[in-house]
Structures are given as C-alpha cells and as structure tokens.
Coordinates of C-alpha atoms in Angstrom, one line a residue:
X16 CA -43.3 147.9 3.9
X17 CA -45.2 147.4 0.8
X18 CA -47.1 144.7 2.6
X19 CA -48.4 146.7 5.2
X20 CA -50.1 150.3 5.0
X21 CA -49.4 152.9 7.4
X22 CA -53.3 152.0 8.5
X23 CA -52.3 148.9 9.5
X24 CA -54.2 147.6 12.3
X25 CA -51.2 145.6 14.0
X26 CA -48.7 148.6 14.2
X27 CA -51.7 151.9 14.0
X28 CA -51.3 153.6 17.8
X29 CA -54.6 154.3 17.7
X30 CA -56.9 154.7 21.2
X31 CA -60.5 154.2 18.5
X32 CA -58.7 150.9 17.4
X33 CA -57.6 149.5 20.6
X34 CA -54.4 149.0 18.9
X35 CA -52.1 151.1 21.0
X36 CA -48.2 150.2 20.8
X37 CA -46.6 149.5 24.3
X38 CA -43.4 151.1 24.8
X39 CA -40.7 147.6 24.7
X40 CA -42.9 146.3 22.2
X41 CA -40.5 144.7 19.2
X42 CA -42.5 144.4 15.9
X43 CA -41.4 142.1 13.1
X44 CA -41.6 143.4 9.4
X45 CA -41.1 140.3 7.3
X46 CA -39.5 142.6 4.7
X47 CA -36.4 144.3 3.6
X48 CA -37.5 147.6 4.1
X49 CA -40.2 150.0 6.6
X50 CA -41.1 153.3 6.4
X51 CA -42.8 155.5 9.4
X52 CA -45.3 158.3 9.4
X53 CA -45.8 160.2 12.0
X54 CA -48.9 162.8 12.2
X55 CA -49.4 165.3 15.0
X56 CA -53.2 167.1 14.9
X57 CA -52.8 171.2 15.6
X58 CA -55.1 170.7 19.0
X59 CA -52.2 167.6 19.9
X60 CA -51.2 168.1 23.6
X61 CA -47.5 167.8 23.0
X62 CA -45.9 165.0 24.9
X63 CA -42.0 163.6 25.6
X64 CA -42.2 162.1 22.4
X65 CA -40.9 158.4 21.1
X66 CA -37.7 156.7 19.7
X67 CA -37.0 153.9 18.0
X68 CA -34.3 151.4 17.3
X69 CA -34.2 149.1 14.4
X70 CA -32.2 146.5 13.1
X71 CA -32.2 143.7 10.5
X72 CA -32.2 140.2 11.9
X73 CA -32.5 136.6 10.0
X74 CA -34.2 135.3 13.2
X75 CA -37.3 136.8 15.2
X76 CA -35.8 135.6 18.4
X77 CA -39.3 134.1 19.3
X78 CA -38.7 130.5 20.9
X79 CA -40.4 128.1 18.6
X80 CA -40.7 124.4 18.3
X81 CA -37.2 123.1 20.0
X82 CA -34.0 125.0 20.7
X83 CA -31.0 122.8 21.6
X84 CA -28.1 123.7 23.7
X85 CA -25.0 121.3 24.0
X86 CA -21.9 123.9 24.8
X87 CA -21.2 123.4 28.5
X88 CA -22.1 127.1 29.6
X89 CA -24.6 129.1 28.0
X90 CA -27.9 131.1 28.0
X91 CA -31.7 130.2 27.1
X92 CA -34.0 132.7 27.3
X93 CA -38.0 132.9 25.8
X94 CA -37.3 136.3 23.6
X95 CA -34.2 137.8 22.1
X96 CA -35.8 141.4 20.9
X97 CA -38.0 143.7 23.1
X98 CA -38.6 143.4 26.2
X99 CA -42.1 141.1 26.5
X100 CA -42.4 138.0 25.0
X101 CA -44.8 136.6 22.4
X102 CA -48.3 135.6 23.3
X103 CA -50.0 132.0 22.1
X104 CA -46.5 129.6 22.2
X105 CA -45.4 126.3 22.9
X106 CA -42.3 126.2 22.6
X107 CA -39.1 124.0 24.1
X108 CA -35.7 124.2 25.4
X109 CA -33.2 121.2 25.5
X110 CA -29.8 121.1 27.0
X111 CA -27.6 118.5 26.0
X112 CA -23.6 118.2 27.3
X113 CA -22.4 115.3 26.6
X114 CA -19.1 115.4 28.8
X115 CA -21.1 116.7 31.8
X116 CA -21.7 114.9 34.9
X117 CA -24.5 117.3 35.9
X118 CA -26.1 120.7 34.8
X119 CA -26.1 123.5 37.1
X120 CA -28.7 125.9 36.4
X121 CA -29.2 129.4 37.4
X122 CA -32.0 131.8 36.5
X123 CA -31.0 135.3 35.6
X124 CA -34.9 136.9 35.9
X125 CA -38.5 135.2 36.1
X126 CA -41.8 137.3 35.1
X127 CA -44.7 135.3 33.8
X128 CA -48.1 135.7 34.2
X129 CA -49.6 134.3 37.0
X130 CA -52.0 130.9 36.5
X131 CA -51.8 131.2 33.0
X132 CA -48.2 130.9 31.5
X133 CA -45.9 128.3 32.5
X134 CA -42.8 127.1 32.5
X135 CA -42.1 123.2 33.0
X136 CA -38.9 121.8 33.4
X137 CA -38.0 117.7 33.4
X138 CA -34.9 116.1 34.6
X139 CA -34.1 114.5 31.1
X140 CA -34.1 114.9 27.7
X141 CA -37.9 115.0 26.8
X142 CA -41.3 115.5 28.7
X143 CA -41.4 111.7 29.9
X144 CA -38.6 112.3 32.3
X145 CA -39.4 113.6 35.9
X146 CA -40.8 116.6 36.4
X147 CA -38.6 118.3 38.5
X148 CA -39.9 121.9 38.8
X149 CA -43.6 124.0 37.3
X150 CA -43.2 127.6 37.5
X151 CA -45.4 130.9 37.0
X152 CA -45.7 134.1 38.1
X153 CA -42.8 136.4 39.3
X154 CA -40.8 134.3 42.0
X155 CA -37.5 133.9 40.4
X156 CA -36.5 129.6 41.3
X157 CA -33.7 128.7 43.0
X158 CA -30.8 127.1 41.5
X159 CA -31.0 123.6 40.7
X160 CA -28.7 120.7 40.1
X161 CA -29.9 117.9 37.0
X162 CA -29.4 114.5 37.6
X163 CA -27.7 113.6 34.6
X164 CA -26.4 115.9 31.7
X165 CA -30.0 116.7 30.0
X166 CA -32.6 119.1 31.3
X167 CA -35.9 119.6 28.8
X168 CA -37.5 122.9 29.7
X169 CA -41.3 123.5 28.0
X170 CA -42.9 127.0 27.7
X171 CA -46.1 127.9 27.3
X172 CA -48.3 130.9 26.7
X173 CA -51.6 131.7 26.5
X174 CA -53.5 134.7 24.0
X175 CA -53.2 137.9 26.8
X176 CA -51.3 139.7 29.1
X177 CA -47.2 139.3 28.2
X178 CA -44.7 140.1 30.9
X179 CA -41.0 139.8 30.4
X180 CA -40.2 136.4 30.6
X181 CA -37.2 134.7 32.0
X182 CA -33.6 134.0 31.3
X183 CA -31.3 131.2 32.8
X184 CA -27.9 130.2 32.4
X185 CA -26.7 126.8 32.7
X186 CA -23.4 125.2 33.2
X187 CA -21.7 121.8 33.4
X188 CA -21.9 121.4 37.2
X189 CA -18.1 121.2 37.1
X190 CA -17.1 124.2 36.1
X191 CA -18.6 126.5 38.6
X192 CA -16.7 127.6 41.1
X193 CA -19.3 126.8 44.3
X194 CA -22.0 124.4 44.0
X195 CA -25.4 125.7 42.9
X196 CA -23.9 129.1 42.4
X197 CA -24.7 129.3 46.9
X198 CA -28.1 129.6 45.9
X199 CA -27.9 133.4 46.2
X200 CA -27.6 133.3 50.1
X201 CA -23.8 132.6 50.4
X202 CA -20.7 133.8 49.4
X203 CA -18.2 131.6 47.2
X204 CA -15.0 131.9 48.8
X205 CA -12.1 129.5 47.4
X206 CA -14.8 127.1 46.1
X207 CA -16.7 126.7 49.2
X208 CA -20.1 128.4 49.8
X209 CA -20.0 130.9 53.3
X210 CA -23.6 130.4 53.5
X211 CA -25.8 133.1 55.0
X212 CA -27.8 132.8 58.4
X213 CA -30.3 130.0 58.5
X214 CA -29.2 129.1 55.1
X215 CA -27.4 125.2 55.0
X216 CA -26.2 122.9 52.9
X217 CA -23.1 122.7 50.5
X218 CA -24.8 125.2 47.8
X219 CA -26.8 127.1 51.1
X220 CA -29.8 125.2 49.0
X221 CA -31.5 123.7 52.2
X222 CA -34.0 126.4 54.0
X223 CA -33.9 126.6 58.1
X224 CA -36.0 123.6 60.0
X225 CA -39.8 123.2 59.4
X226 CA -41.8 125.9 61.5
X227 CA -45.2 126.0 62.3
X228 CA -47.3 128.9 60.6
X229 CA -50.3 128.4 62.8
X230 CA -52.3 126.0 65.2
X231 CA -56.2 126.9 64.7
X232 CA -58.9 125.0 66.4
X233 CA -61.6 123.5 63.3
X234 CA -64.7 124.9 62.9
X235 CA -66.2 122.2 64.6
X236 CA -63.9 122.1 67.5
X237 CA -63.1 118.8 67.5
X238 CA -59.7 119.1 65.7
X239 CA -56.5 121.5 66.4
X240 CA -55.2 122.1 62.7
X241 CA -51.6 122.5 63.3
X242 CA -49.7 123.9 59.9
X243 CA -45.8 123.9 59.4
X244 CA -44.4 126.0 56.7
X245 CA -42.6 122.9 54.9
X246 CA -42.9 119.5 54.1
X247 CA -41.7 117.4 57.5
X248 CA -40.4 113.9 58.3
X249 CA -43.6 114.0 60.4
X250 CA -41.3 113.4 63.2
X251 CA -40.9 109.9 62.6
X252 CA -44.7 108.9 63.5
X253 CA -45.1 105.8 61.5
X254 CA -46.3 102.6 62.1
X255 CA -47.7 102.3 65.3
X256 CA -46.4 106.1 66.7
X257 CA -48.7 107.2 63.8
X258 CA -51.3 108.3 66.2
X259 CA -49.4 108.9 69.4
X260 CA -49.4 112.7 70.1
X261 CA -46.8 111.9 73.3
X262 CA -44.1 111.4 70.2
X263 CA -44.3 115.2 69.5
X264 CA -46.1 117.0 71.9
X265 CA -45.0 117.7 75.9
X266 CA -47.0 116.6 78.6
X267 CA -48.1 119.6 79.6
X268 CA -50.0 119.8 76.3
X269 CA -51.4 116.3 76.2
X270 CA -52.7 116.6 79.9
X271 CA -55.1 119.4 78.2
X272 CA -56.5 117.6 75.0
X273 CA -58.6 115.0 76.5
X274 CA -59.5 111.5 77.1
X275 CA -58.3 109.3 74.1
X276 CA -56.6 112.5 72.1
X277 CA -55.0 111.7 68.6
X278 CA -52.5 112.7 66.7
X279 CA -52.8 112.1 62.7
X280 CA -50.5 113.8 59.7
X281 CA -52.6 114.6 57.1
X282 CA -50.0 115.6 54.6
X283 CA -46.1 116.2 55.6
X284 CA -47.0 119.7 56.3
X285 CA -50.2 119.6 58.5
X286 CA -50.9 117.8 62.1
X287 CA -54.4 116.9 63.4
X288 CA -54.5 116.9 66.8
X289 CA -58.1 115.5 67.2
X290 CA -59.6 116.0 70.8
X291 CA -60.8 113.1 73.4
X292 CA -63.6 114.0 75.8
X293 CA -63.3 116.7 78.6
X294 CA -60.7 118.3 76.8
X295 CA -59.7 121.9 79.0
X296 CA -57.5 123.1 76.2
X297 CA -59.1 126.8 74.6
X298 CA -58.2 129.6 72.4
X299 CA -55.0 131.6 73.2
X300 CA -53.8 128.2 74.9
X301 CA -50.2 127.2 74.2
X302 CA -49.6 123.9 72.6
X303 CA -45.4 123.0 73.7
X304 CA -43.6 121.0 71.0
X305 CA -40.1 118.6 71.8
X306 CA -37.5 119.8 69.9
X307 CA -35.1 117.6 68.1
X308 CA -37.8 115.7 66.1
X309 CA -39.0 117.6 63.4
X310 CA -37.0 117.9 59.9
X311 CA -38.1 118.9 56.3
X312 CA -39.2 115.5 54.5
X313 CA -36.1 113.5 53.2
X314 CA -33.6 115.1 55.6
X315 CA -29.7 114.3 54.6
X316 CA -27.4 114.8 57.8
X317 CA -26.9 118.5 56.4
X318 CA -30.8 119.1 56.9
X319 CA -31.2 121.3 60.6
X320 CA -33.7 119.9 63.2
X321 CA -36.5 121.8 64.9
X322 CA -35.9 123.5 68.1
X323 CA -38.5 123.3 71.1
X324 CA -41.2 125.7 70.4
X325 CA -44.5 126.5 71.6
X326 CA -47.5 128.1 69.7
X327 CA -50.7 129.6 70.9
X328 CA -53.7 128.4 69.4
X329 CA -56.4 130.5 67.5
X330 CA -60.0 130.9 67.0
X331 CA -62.0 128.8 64.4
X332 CA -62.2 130.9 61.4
X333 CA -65.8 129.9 60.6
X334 CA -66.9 128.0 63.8
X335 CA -70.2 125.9 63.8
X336 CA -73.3 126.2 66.5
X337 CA -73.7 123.8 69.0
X338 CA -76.6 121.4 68.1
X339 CA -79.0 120.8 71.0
X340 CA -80.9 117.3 71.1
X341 CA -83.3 116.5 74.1
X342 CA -84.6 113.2 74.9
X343 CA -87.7 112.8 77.0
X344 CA -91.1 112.2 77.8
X345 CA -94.0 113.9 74.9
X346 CA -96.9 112.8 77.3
X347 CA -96.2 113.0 81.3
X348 CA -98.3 111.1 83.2
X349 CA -99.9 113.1 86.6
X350 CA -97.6 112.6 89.9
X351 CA -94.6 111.8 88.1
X352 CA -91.3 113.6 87.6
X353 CA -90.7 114.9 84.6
X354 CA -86.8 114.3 82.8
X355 CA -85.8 116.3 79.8
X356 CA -82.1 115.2 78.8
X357 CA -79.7 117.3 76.3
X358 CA -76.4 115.1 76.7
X359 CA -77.0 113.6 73.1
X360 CA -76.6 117.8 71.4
X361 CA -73.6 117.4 69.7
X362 CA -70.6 119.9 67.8
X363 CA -69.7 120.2 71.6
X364 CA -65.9 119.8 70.7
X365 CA -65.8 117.4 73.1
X366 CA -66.6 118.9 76.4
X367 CA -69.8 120.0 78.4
X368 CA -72.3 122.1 76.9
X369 CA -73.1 125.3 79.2
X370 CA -77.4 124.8 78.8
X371 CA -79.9 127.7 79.6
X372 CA -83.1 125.4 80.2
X373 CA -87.0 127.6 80.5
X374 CA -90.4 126.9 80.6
X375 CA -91.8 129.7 78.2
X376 CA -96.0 129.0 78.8
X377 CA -98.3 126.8 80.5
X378 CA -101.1 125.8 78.6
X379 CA -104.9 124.3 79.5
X380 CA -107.5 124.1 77.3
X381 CA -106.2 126.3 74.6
X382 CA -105.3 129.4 77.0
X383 CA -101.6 129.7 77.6
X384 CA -99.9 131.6 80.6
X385 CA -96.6 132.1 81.9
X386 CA -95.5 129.7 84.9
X387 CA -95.3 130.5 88.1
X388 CA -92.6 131.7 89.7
X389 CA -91.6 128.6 91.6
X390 CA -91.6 126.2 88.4
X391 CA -90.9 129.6 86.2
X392 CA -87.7 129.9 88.2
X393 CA -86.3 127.2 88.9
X394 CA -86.5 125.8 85.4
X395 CA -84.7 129.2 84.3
X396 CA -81.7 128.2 87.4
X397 CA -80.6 125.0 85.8
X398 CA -77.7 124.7 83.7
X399 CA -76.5 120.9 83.1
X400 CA -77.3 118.3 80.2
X401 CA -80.3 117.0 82.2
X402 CA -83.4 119.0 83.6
X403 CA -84.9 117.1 86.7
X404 CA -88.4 118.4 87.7
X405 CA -90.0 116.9 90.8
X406 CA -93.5 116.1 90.5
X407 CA -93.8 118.2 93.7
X408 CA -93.2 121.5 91.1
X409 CA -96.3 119.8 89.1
X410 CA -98.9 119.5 91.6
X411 CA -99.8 122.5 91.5
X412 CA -100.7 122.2 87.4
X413 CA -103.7 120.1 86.4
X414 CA -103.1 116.5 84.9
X415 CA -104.0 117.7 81.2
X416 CA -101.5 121.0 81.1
X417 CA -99.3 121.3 78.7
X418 CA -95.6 122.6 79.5
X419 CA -93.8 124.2 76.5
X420 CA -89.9 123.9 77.4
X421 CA -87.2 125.7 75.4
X422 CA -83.4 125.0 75.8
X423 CA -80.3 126.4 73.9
X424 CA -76.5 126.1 74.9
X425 CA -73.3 127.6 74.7
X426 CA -69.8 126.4 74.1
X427 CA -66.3 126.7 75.6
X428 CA -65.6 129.4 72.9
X429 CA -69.0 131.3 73.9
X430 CA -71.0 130.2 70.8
X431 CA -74.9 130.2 71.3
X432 CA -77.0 127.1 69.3
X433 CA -79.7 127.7 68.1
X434 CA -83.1 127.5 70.8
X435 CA -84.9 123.9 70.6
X436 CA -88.4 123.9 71.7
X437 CA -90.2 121.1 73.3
X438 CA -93.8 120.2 74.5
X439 CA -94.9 118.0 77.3
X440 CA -98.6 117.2 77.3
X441 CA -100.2 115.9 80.4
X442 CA -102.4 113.1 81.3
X443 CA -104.6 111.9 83.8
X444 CA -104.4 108.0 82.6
X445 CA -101.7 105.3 83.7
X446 CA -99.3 105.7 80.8
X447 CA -96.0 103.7 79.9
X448 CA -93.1 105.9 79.2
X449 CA -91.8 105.7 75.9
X450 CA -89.0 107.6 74.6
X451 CA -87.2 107.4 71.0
X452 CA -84.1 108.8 71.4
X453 CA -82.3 111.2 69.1
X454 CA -83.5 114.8 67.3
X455 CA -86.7 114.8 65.4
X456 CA -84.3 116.3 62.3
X457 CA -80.9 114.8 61.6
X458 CA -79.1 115.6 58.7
X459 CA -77.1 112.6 57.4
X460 CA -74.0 111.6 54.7
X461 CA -75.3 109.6 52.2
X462 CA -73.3 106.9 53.5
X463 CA -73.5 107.2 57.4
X464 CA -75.6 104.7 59.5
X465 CA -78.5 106.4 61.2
X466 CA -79.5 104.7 65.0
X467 CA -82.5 105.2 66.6
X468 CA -83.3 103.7 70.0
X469 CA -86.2 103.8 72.4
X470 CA -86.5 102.0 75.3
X471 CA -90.4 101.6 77.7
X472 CA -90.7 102.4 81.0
X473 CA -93.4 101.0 83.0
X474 CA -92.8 101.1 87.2
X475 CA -95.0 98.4 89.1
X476 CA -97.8 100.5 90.3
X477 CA -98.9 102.2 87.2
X478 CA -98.5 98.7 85.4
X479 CA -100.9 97.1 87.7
X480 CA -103.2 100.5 86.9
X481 CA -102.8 99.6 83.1
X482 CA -103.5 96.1 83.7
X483 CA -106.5 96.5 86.0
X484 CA -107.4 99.4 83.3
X485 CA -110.1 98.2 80.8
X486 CA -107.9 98.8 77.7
X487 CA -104.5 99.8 76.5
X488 CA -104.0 103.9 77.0
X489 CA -103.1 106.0 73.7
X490 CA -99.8 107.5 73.5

C-alpha cells in the first residue's frame, strides 16, 4: 500500500532482518489496496514456491477489549484470520443468555503457549465471579457446565512465541442432546450418555477412583510419602481418625511401621505415613490399603470408590547419612571401664543403627602405634549403639595413653554416615566422670530448643581418693 514500501520491515522475508514470514501468518494492511513484489537472485536455489489468499474485511478478527455473546449456541474463538493468534493482548469473552438455565461449554481445539499465555475463565459475568477454570498449554479442557447463564472468559498473551489458540462452542445447557456433550468418553444415544470404561457420571465427567501414583520413603526415612493421582475424601480421617493409620491401612501393614506410627493428610492428594520406633518396614515392601474408603474429594453418590490395593514402596530419591553422636568419657581414669555410647546418632528412620566401632592408634608421649590385637580386635567386633571395654583390655596400656576411637554406621537401606572420631586421654589421678551429652556440632532451626545435659559420676572409692587427695583433680 502507499503506507508501506516493499522494504518494509514488518512484511520483508528477509533471513539479514530477522523478519521472515511464517507460513499461516495473516497480515493486516490498514488500506484499500496492496501490491507484492517478488524477486528471485539468478544463484536462488529454486524451491516449492508460495501462495497467497487475500480478502477484504472490516474487522481484523483479533479479540480486543470485550466480545459479547447472548444467542444460545455459538462460537468464541481468540483469532478469525490465519492460523496463530496475535501476540501482546488482553482481551475478554462474555456469554450472556438470558433464557438459559445453564451454559454448556465445549472446546473445539486448545494450543497456547505453555507458562506464558492464559486463558481464565469465571463462573459469572465479570472477573469477581468464581474462578472456575486457568488454562495453558496444549491440553484441550473438558466440557464444563456454568452455574448460571453467564461465563466471562479472559485471554491473555504475552510479546513471543504464538501458537494457534483455541476455539469453543457454547450452548444453553438445554439444548444439547446429552449432558456435557459425554465429555468426549461416551456415546449420546437417545439423550443419555453410554459412557466409556472407567468413565462415570451423567455427562461420563467424573474420572475412575483416586489411585495412588507412588509410596516413596522421605529422604530422611522417617516418613512414607504416599501420592494419589487426585484429590481424595482422605477416607474420612477427620477429627479424631485424623491420625489413625488403622482407618486406611490393613494390619498387616501397620504391624510393620512401628511403635506409635501416624497417619497425617497433608493435602487431599498426599498421605504421610510417619514411622514409630523399631519400624521393620523397607524398600520394595508392600503397604496393603482397605478398599471401599477412598473417593475423589466431594464425592456425589455417582462418584466410584477405591478398590483394595497394595503398593510397593520405593527408595528415597535423595536419602540423607546417618548422623553418629557418641557420648562418653574425654579423660578415663586408670582401672576403670571405659563406655563410649552412639544411641543419641540420629536420621536413623527410627530403627537401630548397624555401628562399625575401631580403635585406629594408641598414643604415649607423642608416639602413636596401632593397638594390639586383643583391644585392636575386639573393638573392630562390636556392632551395637554402646562400646563396653573392660578395664581388663586397658591394663595392659599405661595410665597416661591416649586411645583414638572412630565409629561410623549404616542404615536399614545400606547408607554409610559419615566416620566420627573420638579421643580418650588417660589418667593416673582419682577423677569424677563427667559427661555432657550430645555432638560437639549440632546444626539447629532458628527456632528449635537446643538441650544439653551432663550428669557426674563419682563411685565411693575414688571419692574417698579425691577427698583424702590434697586438692580438686583437673578435668
């Protein structure tokens, strides 16, 4: 036209310019005429070629500010010409039939781009109404039924990629034949939808009973993370069944997740089964569900129940190290047994830590060896929370060596922690035994209360040794 050259950087199909036109494309000429000019170079690699069809229109067909619709059938759709629609809109869509009950609305096709243009639609005639449904990408929605005779539909765009948009047609829900269309998973025979397997409902608009995607232990193997594919009635545990896993789960299950097991919902969709102590249950283990419980949330009598099922659980996907804590004396006084207690490690998920307990060097005066054998390996033989050494293994060791002790532990799932050292320096004084219990480096929420105890113990013959002693001994 005379307002645009042939050079025109909206329309040039040009790779320099970036300005290449995408077959579909339809370009507006705000004019009453066009012309074309088409150049081929002599080295052109000759190609299919192009055509074009043109009309004259008094409307773009671009949705702008707000269309309104008030026949009792009809079509909305974001674009009229070509086959993308426009980028950077906000435009709106409202349906208005006064002599309907309801609207019925089906879509036709549904391409946005995903995350970044939308599609809201509101059970009324403006935005303040309820939200009923907030769509993108390429998953064409399900019929739907309004809840009056108004739906308000909102689309927006943002400034890139186009795809090709959606188109719905709506209906005064009286007129069609079945309800909801079937939902496309029926047929509509003599007004009645013949729904399709696992498909219920009057319109075949309610999906099968809520099943359960996966049951994972947490990476801290405390918790069973049990995920259902739906929102469920959460089997009815309210009130004071709100924790009681014998509600949902068989016995046969429950005898395997501990002393004082829980069960908590912590959305309609996901169970917690958190573990009580001595819990048996491990990965590949089936958890055994009642039937007859479990519906999606807000069930009508139409809505199926969940059948018995069982599910094996799986591996933590990112599982945490056990953390080994042990508890005992720094300074051991000659003739005495020595105790070295690991029962305060924890991310144990709730069971018995496997320990591997050694004594890596003896040391005296600077010079450090490796034990004996008789110390050496029996230290390396133990495998519980607590390391007893009689003093009859010490004797052997002057009163002023110094033992160097390392322990680590594994888990039910065959995780390793990380190795803990720990020194026990000898003494030929009287000494009191003083303990402060708890690891020398405890990471803490900034909100969590931190406890450290310690406790003294003194027997009677080496507190009549301190007393007779001329001075308190250093510890």
């Amino acid at each position: 036209s005379s307002e645009f050259t042939y050079r025109s950087d909206e329309y040039l199909d040009n790779i320099f310019t970036e300005t290449q036109i995408v077959e579909g494309t339809a370009l507006f000429i705000p004019s009453t005429h066009a012309s074309l000019r088409f150049v081929v170079s002599n080295s052109a690699i000759l190609r299919s070629g192009w055509d074009i069809e043109y009309l004259t229109v008094t409307d773009t067909g671009i949705c702008s500010g707000t269309a309104q619709y008030t026949d009792v059938q009809g079509y909305i759709q974001d674009h009229i010409y070509g086959d993308f629609y426009a980028s950077n809109r906000e435009c709106s869509f409202l349906i208005q039939v006064p002599t309907a009950r309801q609207i019925t609305v089906k879509f036709e096709y549904f391409d946005l781009e995903e995350g970044f243009d939308f599609l809201e639609i509101y059970d009324g005639n403006g935005w303040n109404a309820e939200l009923i449904g907030f769509y993108s990408g390429n998953e064409v929605p399900l019929p739907f039924i309004s809840s009056g005779s108004s739906l308000y539909f909102t689309f927006r765009t943002d400034g890139s990629i186009v795809n090709r948009g959606f188109k719905i047609f709506y209906s005064d829900a009286d007129l069609v034949e079945c309800p909801l269309f079937c939902s496309g998973f029926g047929e509509c025979t003599d007004g009645e939808c013949i729904c399709d397997s696992g498909r219920y409902g009057l319109g075949c608009e309610i999906l099968p009973a809520p099943v359960a995607d996966e049951a994972i232990f947490s990476d801290t193997l405390e918790t069973i993370v049990m995920e259902f594919d739906k929102d469920t009635n959460r089997a009815g545990m309210f009130g004071e069944l709100s924790t009681d896993c014998s509600v949902l789960l068989q016995q046969s299950t429950i005898s395997t997740l501990g002393n004082g097991v829980r069960c908590v919902w912590r959305d309609d969709r996901t169970l917690l089964i958190r573990l009580g102590n001595e819990a048996t249950i491990r990965v590949n283990d089936i958890i055994s569900v009642k039937g007859g419980l479990l519906q999606e949330s807000n069930p009508t009598e139409e809505h199926p129940i969940t059948e018995a099922f069982t599910i094996h659980v799986s591996a933590p996907i990112s599982p945490e190290k056990p953390n080994v804590v042990i508890i005992g004396q720094t300074v051991i006084q000659a003739g005495r047994d020595l105790i070295l207690d690991a029962s305060a490690s924890f991310i144990t998920g709730g069971r018995t830590l496997f320990y591997y307990w050694s004594l890596d060097e003896v040391c005296l005066d600077g010079v450090c060896t490796i034990p004996g054998l008789e110390l050496g390996g029996y230290v390396s033989v133990q495998h519980g929370e607590e390391l007893f050494i009689s003093r009859n293994y010490l004797i052997d060791y002057s009163p002023l060596t110094e033992f160097r002790f390392s322990c680590y532990a594994r888990n039910f799932i065959g995780l390793n922690s990380e190795p803990v050292n720990y020194i026990v320096s000898g003494s030929d004084k009287p000494l009191p035994v003083i303990v402060i219990a708890g690891s020398k480096v405890h990471l803490i929420d900034y909100d969590e209360d931190l406890l450290v105890r310690s406790y003294l113990d003194v027997d009677s013959d080496s507190f009549r040794r301190i007393q007779e002693a001329d001075g308190c001994p250093s510890v």
